[in-house]
Amino acid sequence: MTAETQLPQATGSCCSPSGSCHDGADSGAPAGGVTTVYQVTGMTCGHCEGAVSEEISGIEGVTSVKAVASTGQVTVVSQAPLAEDAVRTAVDEAGYELVGRA
C-alpha cells in the first residue's frame, strides 16, 4: 500500500474506503527536481503513509511525496535539496522516526 501526495492539491482525509491517501490518479514523479529517499520507522498502514506524506509536503519546495509503509521508504521530490533536519522535524510531527537517507 502506498500514499502519494503531489502539490498543489487539496489534501483530504487519508482514511479513504480504499485505504489510500490519494485519489487513485498516479501521474508519476514530476519532471526535474531533486529526488531523495528516506527511511522512516513506525509506519504500518495507509493512514501512517498519509500522515508522513502530509507533514513532509508542508516543507517549502517539496513537489511530491510517496510513502510506502511496507518498506518504510519515503520518496521526496523537491525543487532543491532539503535540509535533513526539516525532514526529521516533519516526520517527528507525524509521530514517526526518520532513520536517515535510504
mmCIF file with all atom_site columns, C-alpha atoms in Angstrom:
data_model
loop_
_atom_site.group_PDB
_atom_site.id
_atom_site.type_symbol
_atom_site.label_atom_id
_atom_site.label_alt_id
_atom_site.label_comp_id
_atom_site.label_asym_id
_atom_site.label_entity_id
_atom_site.label_seq_id
_atom_site.pdbx_PDB_ins_code
_atom_site.Cartn_x
_atom_site.Cartn_y
_atom_site.Cartn_z
_atom_site.occupancy
_atom_site.B_iso_or_equiv
_atom_site.pdbx_formal_charge
_atom_site.auth_seq_id
_atom_site.auth_comp_id
_atom_site.auth_asym_id
_atom_site.auth_atom_id
_atom_site.pdbx_PDB_model_num
ATOM 1   C CA . MET A 1 1   ? 0.000   0.000  0.000   1.00 0.00 ? 1   MET A CA 1
ATOM 2   C CA . THR A 1 2   ? 1.399   3.415  -0.880  1.00 0.00 ? 2   THR A CA 1
ATOM 3   C CA . ALA A 1 3   ? 0.491   7.028  -0.313  1.00 0.00 ? 3   ALA A CA 1
ATOM 4   C CA . GLU A 1 4   ? 1.466   9.759  -2.699  1.00 0.00 ? 4   GLU A CA 1
ATOM 5   C CA . THR A 1 5   ? 0.976   13.453 -2.266  1.00 0.00 ? 5   THR A CA 1
ATOM 6   C CA . GLN A 1 6   ? 1.509   15.825 -5.168  1.00 0.00 ? 6   GLN A CA 1
ATOM 7   C CA . LEU A 1 7   ? 1.293   19.572 -4.648  1.00 0.00 ? 7   LEU A CA 1
ATOM 8   C CA . PRO A 1 8   ? -0.660  21.714 -5.198  1.00 0.00 ? 8   PRO A CA 1
ATOM 9   C CA . GLN A 1 9   ? -3.674  19.554 -4.463  1.00 0.00 ? 9   GLN A CA 1
ATOM 10  C CA . ALA A 1 10  ? -6.228  19.873 -1.750  1.00 0.00 ? 10  ALA A CA 1
ATOM 11  C CA . THR A 1 11  ? -5.490  17.230 0.830   1.00 0.00 ? 11  THR A CA 1
ATOM 12  C CA . GLY A 1 12  ? -8.396  15.284 2.219   1.00 0.00 ? 12  GLY A CA 1
ATOM 13  C CA . SER A 1 13  ? -8.687  12.505 4.703   1.00 0.00 ? 13  SER A CA 1
ATOM 14  C CA . CYS A 1 14  ? -6.219  9.711  4.150   1.00 0.00 ? 14  CYS A CA 1
ATOM 15  C CA . CYS A 1 15  ? -8.775  7.287  5.531   1.00 0.00 ? 15  CYS A CA 1
ATOM 16  C CA . SER A 1 16  ? -10.491 6.654  2.195   1.00 0.00 ? 16  SER A CA 1
ATOM 17  C CA . PRO A 1 17  ? -12.501 3.478  1.607   1.00 0.00 ? 17  PRO A CA 1
ATOM 18  C CA . SER A 1 18  ? -9.612  2.051  -0.406  1.00 0.00 ? 18  SER A CA 1
ATOM 19  C CA . GLY A 1 19  ? -7.126  2.738  2.400   1.00 0.00 ? 19  GLY A CA 1
ATOM 20  C CA . SER A 1 20  ? -5.305  5.089  0.063   1.00 0.00 ? 20  SER A CA 1
ATOM 21  C CA . CYS A 1 21  ? -4.214  8.624  0.761   1.00 0.00 ? 21  CYS A CA 1
ATOM 22  C CA . HIS A 1 22  ? -4.742  9.862  -2.794  1.00 0.00 ? 22  HIS A CA 1
ATOM 23  C CA . ASP A 1 23  ? -7.466  9.855  -5.392  1.00 0.00 ? 23  ASP A CA 1
ATOM 24  C CA . GLY A 1 24  ? -6.036  6.945  -7.351  1.00 0.00 ? 24  GLY A CA 1
ATOM 25  C CA . ALA A 1 25  ? -4.653  9.065  -10.188 1.00 0.00 ? 25  ALA A CA 1
ATOM 26  C CA . ASP A 1 26  ? -0.962  8.265  -10.478 1.00 0.00 ? 26  ASP A CA 1
ATOM 27  C CA . SER A 1 27  ? 0.652   10.919 -12.611 1.00 0.00 ? 27  SER A CA 1
ATOM 28  C CA . GLY A 1 28  ? 4.154   9.702  -11.761 1.00 0.00 ? 28  GLY A CA 1
ATOM 29  C CA . ALA A 1 29  ? 7.010   11.814 -10.472 1.00 0.00 ? 29  ALA A CA 1
ATOM 30  C CA . PRO A 1 30  ? 7.222   15.338 -11.752 1.00 0.00 ? 30  PRO A CA 1
ATOM 31  C CA . ALA A 1 31  ? 9.928   16.105 -14.296 1.00 0.00 ? 31  ALA A CA 1
ATOM 32  C CA . GLY A 1 32  ? 13.074  17.637 -12.843 1.00 0.00 ? 32  GLY A CA 1
ATOM 33  C CA . GLY A 1 33  ? 13.772  18.360 -9.249  1.00 0.00 ? 33  GLY A CA 1
ATOM 34  C CA . VAL A 1 34  ? 15.778  16.517 -6.633  1.00 0.00 ? 34  VAL A CA 1
ATOM 35  C CA . THR A 1 35  ? 14.628  13.032 -5.594  1.00 0.00 ? 35  THR A CA 1
ATOM 36  C CA . THR A 1 36  ? 15.661  11.772 -2.156  1.00 0.00 ? 36  THR A CA 1
ATOM 37  C CA . VAL A 1 37  ? 14.601  8.510  -0.473  1.00 0.00 ? 37  VAL A CA 1
ATOM 38  C CA . TYR A 1 38  ? 14.383  8.438  3.325   1.00 0.00 ? 38  TYR A CA 1
ATOM 39  C CA . GLN A 1 39  ? 13.934  5.532  5.735   1.00 0.00 ? 39  GLN A CA 1
ATOM 40  C CA . VAL A 1 40  ? 11.167  6.042  8.313   1.00 0.00 ? 40  VAL A CA 1
ATOM 41  C CA . THR A 1 41  ? 10.240  3.645  11.120  1.00 0.00 ? 41  THR A CA 1
ATOM 42  C CA . GLY A 1 42  ? 6.799   3.073  12.593  1.00 0.00 ? 42  GLY A CA 1
ATOM 43  C CA . MET A 1 43  ? 4.570   3.270  9.508   1.00 0.00 ? 43  MET A CA 1
ATOM 44  C CA . THR A 1 44  ? 2.171   0.315  9.340   1.00 0.00 ? 44  THR A CA 1
ATOM 45  C CA . CYS A 1 45  ? -0.750  1.369  7.117   1.00 0.00 ? 45  CYS A CA 1
ATOM 46  C CA . GLY A 1 46  ? -2.165  3.860  4.650   1.00 0.00 ? 46  GLY A CA 1
ATOM 47  C CA . HIS A 1 47  ? -3.080  6.255  7.441   1.00 0.00 ? 47  HIS A CA 1
ATOM 48  C CA . CYS A 1 48  ? 0.568   6.302  8.553   1.00 0.00 ? 48  CYS A CA 1
ATOM 49  C CA . GLU A 1 49  ? 1.713   6.905  4.985   1.00 0.00 ? 49  GLU A CA 1
ATOM 50  C CA . GLY A 1 50  ? -0.723  9.791  4.656   1.00 0.00 ? 50  GLY A CA 1
ATOM 51  C CA . ALA A 1 51  ? 0.363   11.405 7.917   1.00 0.00 ? 51  ALA A CA 1
ATOM 52  C CA . VAL A 1 52  ? 4.041   11.303 6.927   1.00 0.00 ? 52  VAL A CA 1
ATOM 53  C CA . SER A 1 53  ? 3.288   12.476 3.374   1.00 0.00 ? 53  SER A CA 1
ATOM 54  C CA . GLU A 1 54  ? 1.171   15.375 4.587   1.00 0.00 ? 54  GLU A CA 1
ATOM 55  C CA . GLU A 1 55  ? 3.816   16.655 7.025   1.00 0.00 ? 55  GLU A CA 1
ATOM 56  C CA . ILE A 1 56  ? 6.686   16.384 4.536   1.00 0.00 ? 56  ILE A CA 1
ATOM 57  C CA . SER A 1 57  ? 4.544   18.044 1.836   1.00 0.00 ? 57  SER A CA 1
ATOM 58  C CA . GLY A 1 58  ? 4.436   21.119 4.077   1.00 0.00 ? 58  GLY A CA 1
ATOM 59  C CA . ILE A 1 59  ? 8.184   21.700 3.669   1.00 0.00 ? 59  ILE A CA 1
ATOM 60  C CA . GLU A 1 60  ? 8.875   24.582 1.298   1.00 0.00 ? 60  GLU A CA 1
ATOM 61  C CA . GLY A 1 61  ? 9.993   23.386 -2.118  1.00 0.00 ? 61  GLY A CA 1
ATOM 62  C CA . VAL A 1 62  ? 8.543   19.857 -1.858  1.00 0.00 ? 62  VAL A CA 1
ATOM 63  C CA . THR A 1 63  ? 6.621   18.912 -5.003  1.00 0.00 ? 63  THR A CA 1
ATOM 64  C CA . SER A 1 64  ? 5.872   15.207 -4.417  1.00 0.00 ? 64  SER A CA 1
ATOM 65  C CA . VAL A 1 65  ? 5.945   12.688 -1.563  1.00 0.00 ? 65  VAL A CA 1
ATOM 66  C CA . LYS A 1 66  ? 5.406   8.939  -1.808  1.00 0.00 ? 66  LYS A CA 1
ATOM 67  C CA . ALA A 1 67  ? 5.445   6.916  1.426   1.00 0.00 ? 67  ALA A CA 1
ATOM 68  C CA . VAL A 1 68  ? 5.407   3.088  1.489   1.00 0.00 ? 68  VAL A CA 1
ATOM 69  C CA . ALA A 1 69  ? 4.631   1.554  4.886   1.00 0.00 ? 69  ALA A CA 1
ATOM 70  C CA . SER A 1 70  ? 5.736   -1.966 3.923   1.00 0.00 ? 70  SER A CA 1
ATOM 71  C CA . THR A 1 71  ? 9.303   -0.809 3.212   1.00 0.00 ? 71  THR A CA 1
ATOM 72  C CA . GLY A 1 72  ? 9.435   2.270  5.437   1.00 0.00 ? 72  GLY A CA 1
ATOM 73  C CA . GLN A 1 73  ? 10.709  4.269  2.483   1.00 0.00 ? 73  GLN A CA 1
ATOM 74  C CA . VAL A 1 74  ? 9.558   7.790  1.711   1.00 0.00 ? 74  VAL A CA 1
ATOM 75  C CA . THR A 1 75  ? 10.486  9.237  -1.683  1.00 0.00 ? 75  THR A CA 1
ATOM 76  C CA . VAL A 1 76  ? 10.539  13.033 -1.775  1.00 0.00 ? 76  VAL A CA 1
ATOM 77  C CA . VAL A 1 77  ? 10.867  15.185 -4.890  1.00 0.00 ? 77  VAL A CA 1
ATOM 78  C CA . SER A 1 78  ? 11.792  18.802 -4.214  1.00 0.00 ? 78  SER A CA 1
ATOM 79  C CA . GLN A 1 79  ? 12.886  21.862 -6.148  1.00 0.00 ? 79  GLN A CA 1
ATOM 80  C CA . ALA A 1 80  ? 16.235  21.845 -4.302  1.00 0.00 ? 80  ALA A CA 1
ATOM 81  C CA . PRO A 1 81  ? 17.953  19.548 -1.776  1.00 0.00 ? 81  PRO A CA 1
ATOM 82  C CA . LEU A 1 82  ? 16.182  19.589 1.601   1.00 0.00 ? 82  LEU A CA 1
ATOM 83  C CA . ALA A 1 83  ? 17.790  20.060 4.975   1.00 0.00 ? 83  ALA A CA 1
ATOM 84  C CA . GLU A 1 84  ? 17.584  16.689 6.747   1.00 0.00 ? 84  GLU A CA 1
ATOM 85  C CA . ASP A 1 85  ? 16.615  18.497 9.962   1.00 0.00 ? 85  ASP A CA 1
ATOM 86  C CA . ALA A 1 86  ? 13.491  19.847 8.231   1.00 0.00 ? 86  ALA A CA 1
ATOM 87  C CA . VAL A 1 87  ? 12.517  16.360 7.072   1.00 0.00 ? 87  VAL A CA 1
ATOM 88  C CA . ARG A 1 88  ? 13.240  14.924 10.530  1.00 0.00 ? 88  ARG A CA 1
ATOM 89  C CA . THR A 1 89  ? 11.030  17.571 12.169  1.00 0.00 ? 89  THR A CA 1
ATOM 90  C CA . ALA A 1 90  ? 8.171   16.845 9.738   1.00 0.00 ? 90  ALA A CA 1
ATOM 91  C CA . VAL A 1 91  ? 8.403   13.084 10.327  1.00 0.00 ? 91  VAL A CA 1
ATOM 92  C CA . ASP A 1 92  ? 8.511   13.679 14.112  1.00 0.00 ? 92  ASP A CA 1
ATOM 93  C CA . GLU A 1 93  ? 5.390   15.867 13.833  1.00 0.00 ? 93  GLU A CA 1
ATOM 94  C CA . ALA A 1 94  ? 3.627   12.987 12.100  1.00 0.00 ? 94  ALA A CA 1
ATOM 95  C CA . GLY A 1 95  ? 4.568   10.703 15.005  1.00 0.00 ? 95  GLY A CA 1
ATOM 96  C CA . TYR A 1 96  ? 7.249   8.589  13.333  1.00 0.00 ? 96  TYR A CA 1
ATOM 97  C CA . GLU A 1 97  ? 11.050  8.400  13.307  1.00 0.00 ? 97  GLU A CA 1
ATOM 98  C CA . LEU A 1 98  ? 13.376  9.362  10.488  1.00 0.00 ? 98  LEU A CA 1
ATOM 99  C CA . VAL A 1 99  ? 16.284  6.909  10.376  1.00 0.00 ? 99  VAL A CA 1
ATOM 100 C CA . GLY A 1 100 ? 18.043  8.806  7.580   1.00 0.00 ? 100 GLY A CA 1
ATOM 101 C CA . ARG A 1 101 ? 18.510  8.502  3.852   1.00 0.00 ? 101 ARG A CA 1
ATOM 102 C CA . ALA A 1 102 ? 17.768  5.074  2.432   1.00 0.00 ? 102 ALA A CA 1
#
